[in-house]
Coordinates of C-alpha atoms in Angstrom, one line a residue:
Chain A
X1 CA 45.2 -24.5 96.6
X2 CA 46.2 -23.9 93.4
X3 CA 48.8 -21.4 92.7
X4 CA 50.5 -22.0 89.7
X5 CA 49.6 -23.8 86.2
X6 CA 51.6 -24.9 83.3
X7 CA 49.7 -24.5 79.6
X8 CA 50.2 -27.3 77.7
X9 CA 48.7 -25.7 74.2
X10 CA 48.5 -21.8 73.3
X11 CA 45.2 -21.3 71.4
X12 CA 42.0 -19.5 72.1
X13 CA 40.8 -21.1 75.3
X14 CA 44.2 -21.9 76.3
X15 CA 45.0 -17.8 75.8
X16 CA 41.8 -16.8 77.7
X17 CA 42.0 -19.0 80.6
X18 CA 45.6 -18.1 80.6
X19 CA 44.9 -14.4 80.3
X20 CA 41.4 -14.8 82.9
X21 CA 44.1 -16.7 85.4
X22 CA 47.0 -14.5 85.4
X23 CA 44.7 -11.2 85.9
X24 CA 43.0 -13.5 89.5
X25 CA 46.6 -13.8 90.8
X26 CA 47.4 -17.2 89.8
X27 CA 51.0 -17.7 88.2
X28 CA 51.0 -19.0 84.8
X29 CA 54.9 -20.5 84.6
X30 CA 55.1 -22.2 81.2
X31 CA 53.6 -22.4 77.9
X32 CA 54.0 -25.3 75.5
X33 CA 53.2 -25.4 71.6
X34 CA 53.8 -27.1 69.2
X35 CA 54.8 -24.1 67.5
X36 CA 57.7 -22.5 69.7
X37 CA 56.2 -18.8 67.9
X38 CA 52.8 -19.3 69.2
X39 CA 53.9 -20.4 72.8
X40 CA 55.8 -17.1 72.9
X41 CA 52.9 -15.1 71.7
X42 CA 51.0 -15.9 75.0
X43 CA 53.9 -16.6 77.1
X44 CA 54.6 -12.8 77.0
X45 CA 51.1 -11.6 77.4
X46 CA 51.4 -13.5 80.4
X47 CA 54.5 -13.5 81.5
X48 CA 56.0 -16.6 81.6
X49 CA 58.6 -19.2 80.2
X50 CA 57.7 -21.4 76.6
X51 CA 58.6 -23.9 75.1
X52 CA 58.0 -26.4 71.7
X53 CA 59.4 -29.2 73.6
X54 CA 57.1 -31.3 76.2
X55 CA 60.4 -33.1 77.8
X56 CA 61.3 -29.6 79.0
X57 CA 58.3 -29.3 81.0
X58 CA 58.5 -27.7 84.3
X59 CA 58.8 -30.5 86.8
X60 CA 56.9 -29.4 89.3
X61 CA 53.6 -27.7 89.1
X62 CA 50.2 -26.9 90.6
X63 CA 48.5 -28.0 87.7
X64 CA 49.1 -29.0 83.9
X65 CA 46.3 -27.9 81.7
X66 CA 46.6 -29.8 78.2
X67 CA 44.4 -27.3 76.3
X68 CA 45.1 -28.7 72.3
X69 CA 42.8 -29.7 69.5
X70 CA 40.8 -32.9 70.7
X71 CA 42.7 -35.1 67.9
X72 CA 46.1 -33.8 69.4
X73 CA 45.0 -35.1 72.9
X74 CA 46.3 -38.5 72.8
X75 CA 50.2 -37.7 71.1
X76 CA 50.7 -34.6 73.6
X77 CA 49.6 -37.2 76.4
X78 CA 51.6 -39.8 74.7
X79 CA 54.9 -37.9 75.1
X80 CA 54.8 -36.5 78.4
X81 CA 56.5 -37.3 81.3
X82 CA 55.8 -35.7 84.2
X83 CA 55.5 -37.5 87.9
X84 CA 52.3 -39.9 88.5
X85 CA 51.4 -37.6 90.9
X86 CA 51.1 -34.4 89.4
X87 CA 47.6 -32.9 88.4
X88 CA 46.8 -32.8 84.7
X89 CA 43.1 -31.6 83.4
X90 CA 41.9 -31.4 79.7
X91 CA 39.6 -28.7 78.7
X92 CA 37.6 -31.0 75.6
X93 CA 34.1 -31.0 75.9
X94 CA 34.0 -34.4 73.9
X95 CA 36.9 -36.1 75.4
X96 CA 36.2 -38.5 78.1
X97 CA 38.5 -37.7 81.6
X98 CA 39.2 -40.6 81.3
X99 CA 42.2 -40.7 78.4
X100 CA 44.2 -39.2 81.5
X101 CA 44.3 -41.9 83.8
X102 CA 48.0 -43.3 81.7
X103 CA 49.7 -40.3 82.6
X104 CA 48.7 -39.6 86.4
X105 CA 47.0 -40.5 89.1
X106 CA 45.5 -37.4 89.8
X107 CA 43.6 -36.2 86.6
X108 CA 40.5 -34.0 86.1
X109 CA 38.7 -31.8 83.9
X110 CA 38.1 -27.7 83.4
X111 CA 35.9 -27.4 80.5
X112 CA 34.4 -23.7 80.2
X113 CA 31.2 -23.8 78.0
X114 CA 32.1 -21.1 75.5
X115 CA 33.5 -20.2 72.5
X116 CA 37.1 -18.3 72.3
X117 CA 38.8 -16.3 70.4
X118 CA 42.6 -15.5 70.2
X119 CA 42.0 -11.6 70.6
X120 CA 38.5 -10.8 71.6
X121 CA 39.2 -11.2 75.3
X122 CA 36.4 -12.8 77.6
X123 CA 35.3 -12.0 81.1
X124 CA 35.0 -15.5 82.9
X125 CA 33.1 -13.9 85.5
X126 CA 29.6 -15.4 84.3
X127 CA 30.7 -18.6 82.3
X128 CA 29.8 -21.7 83.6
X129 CA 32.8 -23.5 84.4
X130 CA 32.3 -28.2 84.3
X131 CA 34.9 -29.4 86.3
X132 CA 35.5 -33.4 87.2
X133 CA 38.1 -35.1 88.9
X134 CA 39.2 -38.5 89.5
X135 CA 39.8 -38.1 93.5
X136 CA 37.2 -36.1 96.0
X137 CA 40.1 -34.1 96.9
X138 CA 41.6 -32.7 93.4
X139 CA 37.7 -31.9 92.9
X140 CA 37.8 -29.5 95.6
X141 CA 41.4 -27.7 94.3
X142 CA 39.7 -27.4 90.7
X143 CA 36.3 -26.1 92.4
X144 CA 38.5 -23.4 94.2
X145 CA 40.1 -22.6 91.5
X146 CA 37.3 -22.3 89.2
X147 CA 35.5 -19.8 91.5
X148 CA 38.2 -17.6 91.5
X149 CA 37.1 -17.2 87.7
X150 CA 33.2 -17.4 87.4
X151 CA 30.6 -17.9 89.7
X152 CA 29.3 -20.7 87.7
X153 CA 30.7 -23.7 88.9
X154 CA 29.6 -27.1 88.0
X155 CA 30.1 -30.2 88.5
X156 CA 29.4 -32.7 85.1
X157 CA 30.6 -36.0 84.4
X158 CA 32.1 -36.9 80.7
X159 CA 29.0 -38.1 79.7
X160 CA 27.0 -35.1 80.5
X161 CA 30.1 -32.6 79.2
X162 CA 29.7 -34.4 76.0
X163 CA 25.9 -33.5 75.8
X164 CA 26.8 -29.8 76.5
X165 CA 28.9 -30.1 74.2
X166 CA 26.7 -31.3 71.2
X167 CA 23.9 -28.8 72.2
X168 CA 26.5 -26.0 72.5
X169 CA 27.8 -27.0 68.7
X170 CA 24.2 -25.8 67.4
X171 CA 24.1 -22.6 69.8
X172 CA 27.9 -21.7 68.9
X173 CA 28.4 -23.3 66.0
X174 CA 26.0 -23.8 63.5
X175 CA 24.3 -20.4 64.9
X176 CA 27.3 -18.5 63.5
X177 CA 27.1 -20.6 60.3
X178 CA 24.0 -19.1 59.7
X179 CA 25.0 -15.7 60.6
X180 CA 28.0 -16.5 57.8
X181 CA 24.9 -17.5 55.4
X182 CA 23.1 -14.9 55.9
X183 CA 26.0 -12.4 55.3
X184 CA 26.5 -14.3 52.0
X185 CA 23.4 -14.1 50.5
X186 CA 23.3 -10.6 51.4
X187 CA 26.8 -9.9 50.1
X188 CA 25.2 -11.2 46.7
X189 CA 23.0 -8.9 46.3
X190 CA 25.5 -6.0 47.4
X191 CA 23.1 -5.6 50.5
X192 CA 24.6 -4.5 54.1
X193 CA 25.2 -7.3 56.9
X194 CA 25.1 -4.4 59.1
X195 CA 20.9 -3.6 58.6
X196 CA 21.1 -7.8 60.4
X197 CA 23.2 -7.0 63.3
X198 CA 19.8 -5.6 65.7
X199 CA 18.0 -8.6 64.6
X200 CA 21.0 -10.8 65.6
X201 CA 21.4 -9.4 68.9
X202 CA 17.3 -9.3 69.7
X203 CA 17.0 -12.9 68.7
X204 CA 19.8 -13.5 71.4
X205 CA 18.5 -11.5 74.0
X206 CA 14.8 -12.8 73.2
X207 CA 15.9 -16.6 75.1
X208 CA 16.7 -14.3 78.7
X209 CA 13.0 -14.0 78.3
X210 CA 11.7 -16.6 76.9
X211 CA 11.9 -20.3 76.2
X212 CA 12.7 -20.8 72.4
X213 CA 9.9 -22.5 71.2
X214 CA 7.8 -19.6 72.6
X215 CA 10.2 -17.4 71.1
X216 CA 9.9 -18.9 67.4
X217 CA 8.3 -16.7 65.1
X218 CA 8.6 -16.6 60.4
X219 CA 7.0 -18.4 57.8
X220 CA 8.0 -22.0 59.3
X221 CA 6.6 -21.5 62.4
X222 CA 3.5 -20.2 60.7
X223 CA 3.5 -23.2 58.1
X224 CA 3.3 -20.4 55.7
X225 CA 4.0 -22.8 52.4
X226 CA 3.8 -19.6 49.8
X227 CA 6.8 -18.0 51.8
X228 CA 8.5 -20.9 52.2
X229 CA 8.3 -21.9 48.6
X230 CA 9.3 -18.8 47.3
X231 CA 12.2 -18.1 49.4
X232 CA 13.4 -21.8 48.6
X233 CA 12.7 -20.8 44.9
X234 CA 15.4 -18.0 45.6
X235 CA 18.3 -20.2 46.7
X236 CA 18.1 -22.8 44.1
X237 CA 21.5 -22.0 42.8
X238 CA 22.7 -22.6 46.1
X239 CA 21.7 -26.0 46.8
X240 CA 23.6 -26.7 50.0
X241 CA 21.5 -23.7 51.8
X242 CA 18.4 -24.7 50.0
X243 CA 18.8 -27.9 51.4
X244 CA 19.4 -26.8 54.7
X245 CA 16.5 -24.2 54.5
X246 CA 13.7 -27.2 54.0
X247 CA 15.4 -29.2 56.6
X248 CA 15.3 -26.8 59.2
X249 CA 11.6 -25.2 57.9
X250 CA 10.6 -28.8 58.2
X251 CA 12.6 -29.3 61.7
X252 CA 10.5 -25.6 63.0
X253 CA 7.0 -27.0 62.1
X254 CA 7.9 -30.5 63.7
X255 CA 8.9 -29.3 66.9
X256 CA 5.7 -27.0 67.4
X257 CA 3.4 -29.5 66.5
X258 CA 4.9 -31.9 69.0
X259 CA 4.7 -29.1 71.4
X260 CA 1.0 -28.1 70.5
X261 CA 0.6 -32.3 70.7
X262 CA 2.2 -32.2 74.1
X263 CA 0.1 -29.5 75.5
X264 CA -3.2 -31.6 75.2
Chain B
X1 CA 3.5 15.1 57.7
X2 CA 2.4 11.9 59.0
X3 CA 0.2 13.3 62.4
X4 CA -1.4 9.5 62.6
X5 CA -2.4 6.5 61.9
X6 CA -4.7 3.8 61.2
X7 CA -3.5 0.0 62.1
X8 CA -5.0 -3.0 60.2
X9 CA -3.8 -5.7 62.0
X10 CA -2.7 -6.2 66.0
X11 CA 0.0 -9.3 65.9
X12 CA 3.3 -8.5 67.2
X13 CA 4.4 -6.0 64.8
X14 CA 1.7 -4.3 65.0
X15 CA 2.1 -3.9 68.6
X16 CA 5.8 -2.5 68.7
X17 CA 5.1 -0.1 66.0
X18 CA 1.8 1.7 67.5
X19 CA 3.5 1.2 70.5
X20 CA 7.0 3.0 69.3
X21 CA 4.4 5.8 67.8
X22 CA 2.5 6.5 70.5
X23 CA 6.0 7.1 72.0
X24 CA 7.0 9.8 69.7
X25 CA 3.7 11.8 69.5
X26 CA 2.2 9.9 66.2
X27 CA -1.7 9.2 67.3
X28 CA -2.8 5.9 66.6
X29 CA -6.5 6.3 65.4
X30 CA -7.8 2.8 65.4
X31 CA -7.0 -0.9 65.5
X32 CA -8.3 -3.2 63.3
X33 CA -8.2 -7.0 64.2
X34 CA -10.1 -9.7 62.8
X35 CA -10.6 -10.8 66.2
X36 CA -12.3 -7.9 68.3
X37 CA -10.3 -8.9 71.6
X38 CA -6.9 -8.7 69.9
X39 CA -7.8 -5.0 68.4
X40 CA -9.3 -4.3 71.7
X41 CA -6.0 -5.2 73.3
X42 CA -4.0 -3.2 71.6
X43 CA -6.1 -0.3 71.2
X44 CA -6.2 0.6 75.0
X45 CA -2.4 0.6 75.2
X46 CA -2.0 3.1 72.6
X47 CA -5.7 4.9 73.6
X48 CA -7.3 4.1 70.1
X49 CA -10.4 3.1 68.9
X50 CA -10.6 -0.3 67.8
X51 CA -13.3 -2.7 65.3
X52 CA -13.2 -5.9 63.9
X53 CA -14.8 -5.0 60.6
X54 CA -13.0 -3.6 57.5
X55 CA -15.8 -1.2 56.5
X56 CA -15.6 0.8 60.0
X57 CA -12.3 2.1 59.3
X58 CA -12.2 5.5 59.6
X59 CA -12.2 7.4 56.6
X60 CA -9.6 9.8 57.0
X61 CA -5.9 9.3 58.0
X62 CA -2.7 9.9 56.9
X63 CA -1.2 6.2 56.7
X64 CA -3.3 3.1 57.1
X65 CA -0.9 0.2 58.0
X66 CA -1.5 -3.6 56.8
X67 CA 0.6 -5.2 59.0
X68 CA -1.2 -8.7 59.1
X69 CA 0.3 -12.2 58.1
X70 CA 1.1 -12.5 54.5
X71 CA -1.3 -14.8 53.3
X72 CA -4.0 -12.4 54.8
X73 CA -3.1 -9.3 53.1
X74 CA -4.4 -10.3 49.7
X75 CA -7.8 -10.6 51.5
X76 CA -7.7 -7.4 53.7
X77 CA -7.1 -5.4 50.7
X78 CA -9.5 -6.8 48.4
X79 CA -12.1 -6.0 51.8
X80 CA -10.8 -2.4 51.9
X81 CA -13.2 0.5 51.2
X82 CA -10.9 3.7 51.4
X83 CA -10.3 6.5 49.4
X84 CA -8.1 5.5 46.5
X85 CA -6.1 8.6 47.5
X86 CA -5.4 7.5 50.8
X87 CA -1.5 6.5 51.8
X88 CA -1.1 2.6 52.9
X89 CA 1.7 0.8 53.5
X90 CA 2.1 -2.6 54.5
X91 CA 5.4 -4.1 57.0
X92 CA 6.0 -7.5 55.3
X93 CA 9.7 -8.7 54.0
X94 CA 8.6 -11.0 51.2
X95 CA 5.3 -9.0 49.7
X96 CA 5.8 -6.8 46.7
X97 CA 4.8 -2.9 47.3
X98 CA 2.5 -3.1 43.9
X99 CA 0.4 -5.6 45.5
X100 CA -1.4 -2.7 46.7
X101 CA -2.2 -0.8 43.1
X102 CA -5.4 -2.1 43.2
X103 CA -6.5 -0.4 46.8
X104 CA -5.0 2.7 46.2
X105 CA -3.1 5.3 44.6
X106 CA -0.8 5.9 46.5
X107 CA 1.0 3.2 48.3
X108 CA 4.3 2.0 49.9
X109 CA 6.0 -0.1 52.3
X110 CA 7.4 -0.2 55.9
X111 CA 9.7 -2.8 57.3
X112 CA 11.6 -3.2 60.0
X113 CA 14.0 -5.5 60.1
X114 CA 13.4 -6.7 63.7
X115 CA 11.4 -10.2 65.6
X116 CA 8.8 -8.6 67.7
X117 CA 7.2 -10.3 70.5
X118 CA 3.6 -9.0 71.7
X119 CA 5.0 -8.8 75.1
X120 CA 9.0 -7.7 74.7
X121 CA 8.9 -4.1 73.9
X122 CA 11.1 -3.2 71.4
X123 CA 13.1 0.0 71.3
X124 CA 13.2 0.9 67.2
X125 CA 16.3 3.7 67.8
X126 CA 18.7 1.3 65.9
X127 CA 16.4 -0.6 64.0
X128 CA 16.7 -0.4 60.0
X129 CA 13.4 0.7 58.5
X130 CA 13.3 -0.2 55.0
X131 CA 10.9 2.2 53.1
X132 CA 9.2 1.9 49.6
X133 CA 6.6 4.3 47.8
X134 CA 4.7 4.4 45.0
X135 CA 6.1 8.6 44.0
X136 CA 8.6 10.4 45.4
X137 CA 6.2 12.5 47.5
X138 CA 5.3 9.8 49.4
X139 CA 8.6 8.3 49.9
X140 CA 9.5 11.5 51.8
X141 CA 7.0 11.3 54.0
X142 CA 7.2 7.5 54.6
X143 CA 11.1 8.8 55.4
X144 CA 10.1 11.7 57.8
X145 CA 8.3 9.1 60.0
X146 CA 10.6 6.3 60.1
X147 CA 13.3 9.0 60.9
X148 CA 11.2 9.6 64.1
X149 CA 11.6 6.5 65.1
X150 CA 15.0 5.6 63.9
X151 CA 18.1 6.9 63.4
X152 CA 18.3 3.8 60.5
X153 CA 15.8 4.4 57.5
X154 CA 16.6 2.9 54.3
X155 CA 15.4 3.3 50.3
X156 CA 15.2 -0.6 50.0
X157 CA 13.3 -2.1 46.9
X158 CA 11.1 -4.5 46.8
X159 CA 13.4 -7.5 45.3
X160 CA 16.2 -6.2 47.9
X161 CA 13.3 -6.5 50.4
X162 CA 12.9 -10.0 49.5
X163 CA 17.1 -11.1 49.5
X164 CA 16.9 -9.5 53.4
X165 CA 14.2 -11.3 54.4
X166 CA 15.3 -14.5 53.4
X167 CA 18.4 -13.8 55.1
X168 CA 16.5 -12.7 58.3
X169 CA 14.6 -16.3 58.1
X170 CA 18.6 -17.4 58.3
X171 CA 19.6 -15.2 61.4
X172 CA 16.3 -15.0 63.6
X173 CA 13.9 -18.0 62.9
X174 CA 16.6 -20.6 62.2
X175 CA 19.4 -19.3 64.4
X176 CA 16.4 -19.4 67.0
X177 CA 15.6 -22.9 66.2
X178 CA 18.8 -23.9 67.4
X179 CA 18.8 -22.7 70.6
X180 CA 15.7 -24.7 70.8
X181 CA 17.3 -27.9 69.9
X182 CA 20.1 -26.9 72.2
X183 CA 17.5 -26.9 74.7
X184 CA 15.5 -30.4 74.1
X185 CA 19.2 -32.0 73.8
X186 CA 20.1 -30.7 77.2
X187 CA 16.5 -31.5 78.9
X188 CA 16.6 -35.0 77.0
X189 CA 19.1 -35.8 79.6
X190 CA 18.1 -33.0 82.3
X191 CA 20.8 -30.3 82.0
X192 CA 20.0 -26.9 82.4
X193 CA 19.7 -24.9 79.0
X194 CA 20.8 -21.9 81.3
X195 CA 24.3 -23.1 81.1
X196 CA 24.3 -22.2 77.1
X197 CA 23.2 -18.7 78.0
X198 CA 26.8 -17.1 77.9
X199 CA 28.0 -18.6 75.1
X200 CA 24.7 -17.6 73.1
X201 CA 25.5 -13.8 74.3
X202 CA 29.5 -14.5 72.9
X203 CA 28.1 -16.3 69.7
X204 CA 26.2 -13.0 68.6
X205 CA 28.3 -10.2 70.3
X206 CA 31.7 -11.8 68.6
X207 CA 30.0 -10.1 64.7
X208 CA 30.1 -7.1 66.2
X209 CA 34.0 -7.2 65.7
X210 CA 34.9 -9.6 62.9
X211 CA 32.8 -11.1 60.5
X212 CA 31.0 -14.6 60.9
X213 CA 33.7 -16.7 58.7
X214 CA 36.3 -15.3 61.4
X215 CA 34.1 -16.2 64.0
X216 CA 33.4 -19.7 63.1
X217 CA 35.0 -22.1 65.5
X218 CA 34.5 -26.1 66.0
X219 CA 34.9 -29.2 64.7
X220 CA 33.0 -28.6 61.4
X221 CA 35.6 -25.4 60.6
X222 CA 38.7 -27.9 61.9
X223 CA 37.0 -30.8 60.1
X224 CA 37.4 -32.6 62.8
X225 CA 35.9 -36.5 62.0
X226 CA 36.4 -37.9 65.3
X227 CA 34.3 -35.1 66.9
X228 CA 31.8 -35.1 64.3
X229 CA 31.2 -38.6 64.2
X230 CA 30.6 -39.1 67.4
X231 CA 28.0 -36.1 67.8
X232 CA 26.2 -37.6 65.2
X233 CA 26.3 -41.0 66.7
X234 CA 24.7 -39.5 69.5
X235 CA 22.0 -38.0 67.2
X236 CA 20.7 -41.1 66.2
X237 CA 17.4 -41.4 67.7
X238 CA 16.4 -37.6 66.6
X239 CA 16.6 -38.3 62.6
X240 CA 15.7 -34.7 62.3
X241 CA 18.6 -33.1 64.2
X242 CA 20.8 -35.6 62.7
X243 CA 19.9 -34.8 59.4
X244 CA 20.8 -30.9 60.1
X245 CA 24.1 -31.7 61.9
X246 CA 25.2 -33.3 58.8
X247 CA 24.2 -30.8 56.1
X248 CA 25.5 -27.9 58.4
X249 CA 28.7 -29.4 58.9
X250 CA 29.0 -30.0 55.3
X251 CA 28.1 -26.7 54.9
X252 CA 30.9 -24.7 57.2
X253 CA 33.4 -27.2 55.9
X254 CA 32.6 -26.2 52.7
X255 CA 32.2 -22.3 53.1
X256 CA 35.6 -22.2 54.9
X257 CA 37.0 -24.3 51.5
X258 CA 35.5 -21.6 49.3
X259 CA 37.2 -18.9 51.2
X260 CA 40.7 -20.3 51.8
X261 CA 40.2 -21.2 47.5
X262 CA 39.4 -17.2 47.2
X263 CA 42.1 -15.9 49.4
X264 CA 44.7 -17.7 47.2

């Protein structure tokens, strides 16, 4: 069982887990960063030791969770040097498990589909959890210990993670991009994000209910071209939107006449 | 005081509204519907009478609502026999109020800034109303009823009307769209779309406390190539999809540019 983890990394989902962990019992002993300041910063919301430097890693560990950008990956791995037998798991949802098989033996993955921030803390309690592993056994130890957080467990292999993790980037993403888009066109016309917010929280809540495409409703959906034209005509000075408004009008129509299509 | 109503039109807005009425003691008269089942429908929920022909309206009412599709309205009006003293609004975001000077007097609009389904009942409490009239007199009234229903009624124009519609199209219909192509990319290879679920709930409870360009997380706001190339690569066979994963890339890199270029 696992009772203790280093943190290799201090960002958001390394400060959630950290944070989710800690408050379930199990000892966080170390944080590494790159920045000695930011290793600190969570190190004392969780009370443990940090450091900038991976050679003064804790020897000996439960588990090592390298939680850093996805391009950082490979250097941290590059430069550590703990025992081939000690467990190390990434949290990437693009990187494949297997980039950890040069530094250990005994490698998996903890990849929590959602979307962190440093100080909005998260209740794990419903957040599917992927796990993978490289050995039958160290699948069961990361299984345990990702019940103790959610009570969505699953078990997905790199390939499938990296699907989840395309379809979450337009769900997360480029959903919030549009929120941002929205609040900018609105901002331009001194209008309040705020009268949005309702809408933005009933189009969420719609999908508990509903599949999307049954969901879809506005002028794309409808094919309504006089709408459509004129509200394109209205963001021509702002040709990246306007580009990405007929894209997506065009992408809405598509989909429900290959769904009407289908249902024949 | 507005006592009751008259409904032209029984699509989902339609539906919430006499439905939110009929909640707070406003008597919904009659439905109109092009289609006699669809008045019928909604007429026995709310205990109104109901007809499929414009010339059966009843004569006398306090507010007639227009709340049909938008290329309908120009044809429901010019079908209208009422009073030219009679009140009627219609709901739409993108429809100037004057196009109904030539029904009536006295005139104005109503619009909710909200995604109704026919079959998830809304609650209006929080909902912004956006209100219009023809005189000041009317406004009030138009204000007195919308306060009924919410505690959010505002004095929007109709050019303001417009600039928060099209950013509604942003927030609901496209942000919606994505969760459905979150969902064909997960069944495409027989993942569950449930497992998105929690991180669609984060992605629109996060605005609540900081504003989408804090929110925005991933490899487009990190610029992250690697990541990005590879999702796209994946993309390849759905031309569409691809297409938008570009431009909204491009589009958060960009927008995160534009503010870091501001702040300096």
């Amino acid at each position: 069982m696992i009772e203790n983890v280093v943190f290799i990394g201090a960002g958001n989902l390394a400060t959630q887990l950290a944070l989710a962990m800690t408050d379930k019992g199990i000892s966080v002993k170390q944080i590494y960063s790159r920045t000695l300041e930011a290793a600190k910063e969570l190190a004392v919301k969780v009370n443990a030791d940090f450091t900038d430097d991976l050679s003064n890693l804790i020897p000996e560990s439960d588990l090592y969770i390298v939680s850093v950008k996805d391009s950082a990956i490979e250097e941290v791995l590059r430069n550590l040097s703990l025992d081939k037998n000690q467990l190390i798991v990434h949290t990437a949802g693009s990187i494949p498990m297997e980039v950890l098989n040069r530094s250990t033996n005994n490698y998996g993955v903890f990849y929590p589909i959602q979307s962190f921030s440093k100080y909005k803390n998260i209740d794990f309690s419903d957040i599917p959890i992927c796990i993978e592993a490289s050995h039958a056994s160290t699948l069961l130890k990361l299984q345990e210990l990702a019940q103790r957080l959610s009570s969505s467990v699953q078990q997905i292999n790199s390939e499938e993670r990296k699907t989840l993790h395309l379809a979450a980037v337009f769900v997360n993403n480029f959903v919030n991009h549009f929120y941002a888009v929205g609040a900018e066109i609105l901002q331009d016309k001194k209008l309040d994000f705020n009268l949005l917010k309702p809408l933005i929280r009933e189009t969420a809540e719609k999908i508990e209910c509903m599949t999307p495409i049954e969901a879809q409703t506005g002028p794309a959906r409808r094919n309504d071209q006089s709408v459509i034209n004129e509200q394109l005509k209205m963001l021509q000075d702002q040709p990246e939107f306007h580009k990405i408004y007929s894209f997506v009008s065009q992408s809405i129509y598509h989909i429900h006449l290959k769904q009407k299509h289908d249902l024949l």
